Amino acid sequence: MAAKRLEKMEENRARLIAAARRAFAAKGYAAASMDELTAEVGLTRGALYHNFGDKRGLLAAVVHQIDSEMAARAKAVGAGQKDGWQALLAEGVAYIEMALDPEIQRIVLLDGPAVLGDPSRWPSQDSCLVATRQAIVDLLAKGVLKPVDAEAAARLVSGAALNAALWIAASECPRDVLPKAIEAFRALASGLLKEV
């Protein structure tokens, strides 16, 4: 009985996140109605509050889902590269390029920081930071990078990609900003390379 109840709660949670994701993407966080959202999935506001606390908690869950998907997509791009350095660069560039996706722009890069605060403090960003730090540790061990603190380098590389994506999303002409952001990101990151 308890397992069935837990399964139903998880199903309701997933339905609420999916509905909120659609609503936040279409209307933005401020204009999305919680009554419409819960009615769409046949649940009450009570179910929303039980699962997420409030609308802000629901946004945090949606942002976490999308940001985690973004990290996985970037990782997949990096996996196709010939070496660890190229993989690290490709992951950063892929993350920056995702700033052109309208859903990501609105929910993760515009509404997310406005409502949830500093993205570098989001739990989903922590997992990105851990992965970036490990990639840098590996590159340091192989002698590819200058001897720098792995934590500092990971935070700066991750921060550069995140801030580039935020800049693109907030700009009036994201497609014009994208190549400038990518070029600067590559130049900044390349400063970590050991001179041959």
CSV table of C-alpha atoms in Angstrom, one decimal:
chain,number,residue,atom,x,y,z
A,1,MET,CA,0.0,0.0,0.0
A,2,ALA,CA,2.8,2.4,0.9
A,3,ALA,CA,4.7,1.7,-2.3
A,4,LYS,CA,1.5,2.4,-4.3
A,5,ARG,CA,1.0,5.7,-2.5
A,6,LEU,CA,4.7,6.7,-3.1
A,7,GLU,CA,4.3,5.8,-6.8
A,8,LYS,CA,1.2,8.0,-7.1
A,9,MET,CA,3.0,10.9,-5.3
A,10,GLU,CA,5.9,10.6,-7.8
A,11,GLU,CA,3.5,10.5,-10.7
A,12,ASN,CA,1.7,13.6,-9.4
A,13,ARG,CA,5.0,15.4,-8.9
A,14,ALA,CA,6.1,14.5,-12.5
A,15,ARG,CA,2.8,15.7,-13.9
A,16,LEU,CA,3.1,19.0,-12.1
A,17,ILE,CA,6.6,19.6,-13.2
A,18,ALA,CA,5.7,18.8,-16.8
A,19,ALA,CA,2.7,21.2,-16.7
A,20,ALA,CA,4.7,23.9,-15.0
A,21,ARG,CA,7.5,23.5,-17.6
A,22,ARG,CA,5.0,24.1,-20.4
A,23,ALA,CA,3.4,27.0,-18.6
A,24,PHE,CA,6.6,28.7,-17.6
A,25,ALA,CA,8.0,28.3,-21.2
A,26,ALA,CA,4.8,29.7,-22.8
A,27,LYS,CA,3.9,32.5,-20.4
A,28,GLY,CA,6.9,33.0,-18.1
A,29,TYR,CA,7.0,32.5,-14.3
A,30,ALA,CA,5.0,35.6,-13.3
A,31,ALA,CA,2.1,35.1,-15.7
A,32,ALA,CA,1.8,31.3,-15.2
A,33,SER,CA,-1.4,30.6,-13.2
A,34,MET,CA,-1.1,27.8,-10.6
A,35,ASP,CA,-4.9,27.2,-10.8
A,36,GLU,CA,-4.7,26.7,-14.5
A,37,LEU,CA,-1.6,24.5,-14.2
A,38,THR,CA,-3.1,22.2,-11.5
A,39,ALA,CA,-6.5,22.0,-13.3
A,40,GLU,CA,-4.6,21.0,-16.5
A,41,VAL,CA,-3.3,17.9,-14.8
A,42,GLY,CA,-6.4,17.2,-12.7
A,43,LEU,CA,-4.8,18.1,-9.4
A,44,THR,CA,-5.5,20.7,-6.7
A,45,ARG,CA,-3.3,23.5,-5.4
A,46,GLY,CA,-2.9,21.4,-2.3
A,47,ALA,CA,-1.0,18.8,-4.3
A,48,LEU,CA,1.2,21.5,-5.6
A,49,TYR,CA,1.9,22.9,-2.1
A,50,HIS,CA,2.4,19.4,-0.7
A,51,ASN,CA,5.0,18.6,-3.4
A,52,PHE,CA,6.8,21.9,-3.8
A,53,GLY,CA,5.8,24.2,-1.0
A,54,ASP,CA,4.8,27.0,-3.4
A,55,LYS,CA,5.2,28.3,-6.9
A,56,ARG,CA,8.8,29.2,-6.3
A,57,GLY,CA,9.5,25.6,-5.2
A,58,LEU,CA,7.9,24.3,-8.4
A,59,LEU,CA,10.1,26.7,-10.5
A,60,ALA,CA,13.1,25.3,-8.7
A,61,ALA,CA,12.1,21.8,-9.6
A,62,VAL,CA,11.6,22.7,-13.2
A,63,VAL,CA,14.9,24.6,-13.4
A,64,HIS,CA,16.7,21.6,-11.8
A,65,GLN,CA,15.2,19.3,-14.4
A,66,ILE,CA,16.1,21.5,-17.4
A,67,ASP,CA,19.6,22.4,-16.0
A,68,SER,CA,20.3,18.7,-15.5
A,69,GLU,CA,19.3,18.0,-19.1
A,70,MET,CA,21.5,20.8,-20.2
A,71,ALA,CA,24.5,19.3,-18.4
A,72,ALA,CA,23.8,15.9,-19.9
A,73,ARG,CA,23.6,17.4,-23.4
A,74,ALA,CA,26.8,19.2,-22.9
A,75,LYS,CA,28.5,16.1,-21.6
A,76,ALA,CA,27.3,14.1,-24.7
A,77,VAL,CA,28.9,16.8,-26.9
A,78,GLY,CA,32.1,16.6,-25.0
A,79,ALA,CA,32.2,12.8,-25.2
A,80,GLY,CA,32.5,13.0,-29.0
A,81,GLN,CA,35.8,14.9,-28.8
A,82,LYS,CA,39.3,13.5,-29.3
A,83,ASP,CA,40.8,14.4,-26.0
A,84,GLY,CA,39.9,15.8,-22.5
A,85,TRP,CA,40.8,19.4,-23.3
A,86,GLN,CA,38.7,19.5,-26.5
A,87,ALA,CA,35.9,17.8,-24.5
A,88,LEU,CA,36.0,20.4,-21.8
A,89,LEU,CA,35.9,23.2,-24.3
A,90,ALA,CA,33.1,21.6,-26.3
A,91,GLU,CA,31.0,21.1,-23.2
A,92,GLY,CA,31.3,24.8,-22.3
A,93,VAL,CA,30.5,25.9,-25.8
A,94,ALA,CA,27.5,23.5,-25.9
A,95,TYR,CA,26.2,25.0,-22.7
A,96,ILE,CA,26.6,28.5,-24.1
A,97,GLU,CA,24.8,27.6,-27.3
A,98,MET,CA,21.8,26.3,-25.4
A,99,ALA,CA,21.1,29.9,-24.4
A,100,LEU,CA,19.4,30.2,-27.9
A,101,ASP,CA,16.8,27.6,-26.9
A,102,PRO,CA,13.6,29.6,-26.0
A,103,GLU,CA,12.6,27.3,-23.2
A,104,ILE,CA,16.1,27.4,-21.6
A,105,GLN,CA,16.3,31.2,-22.1
A,106,ARG,CA,13.0,32.0,-20.4
A,107,ILE,CA,13.0,29.4,-17.6
A,108,VAL,CA,16.6,28.8,-16.7
A,109,LEU,CA,18.4,31.9,-17.7
A,110,LEU,CA,15.9,34.7,-17.2
A,111,ASP,CA,13.1,33.6,-14.7
A,112,GLY,CA,15.4,31.3,-12.8
A,113,PRO,CA,17.9,33.9,-11.6
A,114,ALA,CA,15.2,36.5,-11.1
A,115,VAL,CA,13.2,34.2,-8.8
A,116,LEU,CA,15.7,31.7,-7.4
A,117,GLY,CA,18.8,34.0,-7.1
A,118,ASP,CA,22.4,33.3,-8.1
A,119,PRO,CA,22.5,30.3,-10.5
A,120,SER,CA,26.0,29.3,-9.3
A,121,ARG,CA,24.3,28.3,-6.0
A,122,TRP,CA,21.7,26.0,-7.5
A,123,PRO,CA,22.1,22.3,-6.7
A,124,SER,CA,22.1,21.5,-10.4
A,125,GLN,CA,25.1,23.7,-10.9
A,126,ASP,CA,26.9,21.8,-8.2
A,127,SER,CA,26.9,18.7,-10.3
A,128,CYS,CA,28.3,20.6,-13.3
A,129,LEU,CA,31.0,22.0,-11.1
A,130,VAL,CA,32.0,18.6,-9.8
A,131,ALA,CA,32.2,17.2,-13.3
A,132,THR,CA,34.2,20.2,-14.5
A,133,ARG,CA,36.6,20.0,-11.5
A,134,GLN,CA,37.2,16.3,-12.3
A,135,ALA,CA,38.0,17.1,-15.9
A,136,ILE,CA,40.4,19.7,-14.8
A,137,VAL,CA,42.0,17.4,-12.3
A,138,ASP,CA,42.5,14.8,-15.1
A,139,LEU,CA,44.0,17.5,-17.4
A,140,LEU,CA,46.4,18.7,-14.6
A,141,ALA,CA,47.5,15.1,-14.1
A,142,LYS,CA,48.3,14.7,-17.8
A,143,GLY,CA,50.2,17.9,-17.8
A,144,VAL,CA,47.9,19.7,-20.2
A,145,LEU,CA,47.2,22.6,-18.0
A,146,LYS,CA,49.3,25.1,-16.0
A,147,PRO,CA,49.6,24.2,-12.4
A,148,VAL,CA,46.5,25.9,-11.0
A,149,ASP,CA,44.1,25.1,-8.2
A,150,ALA,CA,41.5,22.6,-9.7
A,151,GLU,CA,38.6,24.1,-7.7
A,152,ALA,CA,39.4,27.6,-8.7
A,153,ALA,CA,39.8,26.7,-12.4
A,154,ALA,CA,36.6,24.7,-12.4
A,155,ARG,CA,34.6,27.5,-10.8
A,156,LEU,CA,36.0,30.1,-13.3
A,157,VAL,CA,35.4,27.9,-16.4
A,158,SER,CA,31.9,27.0,-15.3
A,159,GLY,CA,31.2,30.6,-14.3
A,160,ALA,CA,32.4,31.8,-17.7
A,161,ALA,CA,30.1,29.5,-19.5
A,162,LEU,CA,27.1,30.3,-17.3
A,163,ASN,CA,27.7,34.0,-17.5
A,164,ALA,CA,28.0,33.8,-21.3
A,165,ALA,CA,24.7,32.0,-21.5
A,166,LEU,CA,23.1,34.6,-19.2
A,167,TRP,CA,24.4,37.4,-21.3
A,168,ILE,CA,23.1,35.8,-24.5
A,169,ALA,CA,19.6,35.2,-23.0
A,170,ALA,CA,19.3,38.7,-21.7
A,171,SER,CA,20.5,40.4,-24.9
A,172,GLU,CA,18.3,41.9,-27.5
A,173,CYS,CA,20.0,40.0,-30.3
A,174,PRO,CA,21.1,36.6,-28.8
A,175,ARG,CA,22.3,35.2,-32.2
A,176,ASP,CA,24.6,38.2,-32.6
A,177,VAL,CA,26.0,37.8,-29.1
A,178,LEU,CA,26.6,34.0,-29.3
A,179,PRO,CA,29.7,34.0,-31.5
A,180,LYS,CA,31.3,36.8,-29.4
A,181,ALA,CA,30.6,34.9,-26.2
A,182,ILE,CA,32.0,31.6,-27.6
A,183,GLU,CA,35.2,33.3,-28.9
A,184,ALA,CA,35.8,35.0,-25.6
A,185,PHE,CA,35.0,31.8,-23.6
A,186,ARG,CA,37.5,29.8,-25.7
A,187,ALA,CA,40.2,32.5,-25.3
A,188,LEU,CA,39.7,32.6,-21.5
A,189,ALA,CA,39.7,28.9,-21.1
A,190,SER,CA,42.8,28.5,-23.3
A,191,GLY,CA,44.7,30.6,-20.8
A,192,LEU,CA,44.8,27.5,-18.6
A,193,LEU,CA,46.8,25.5,-21.2
A,194,LYS,CA,50.4,24.8,-20.4
A,195,GLU,CA,52.7,26.5,-22.9
A,196,VAL,CA,54.5,24.0,-25.0
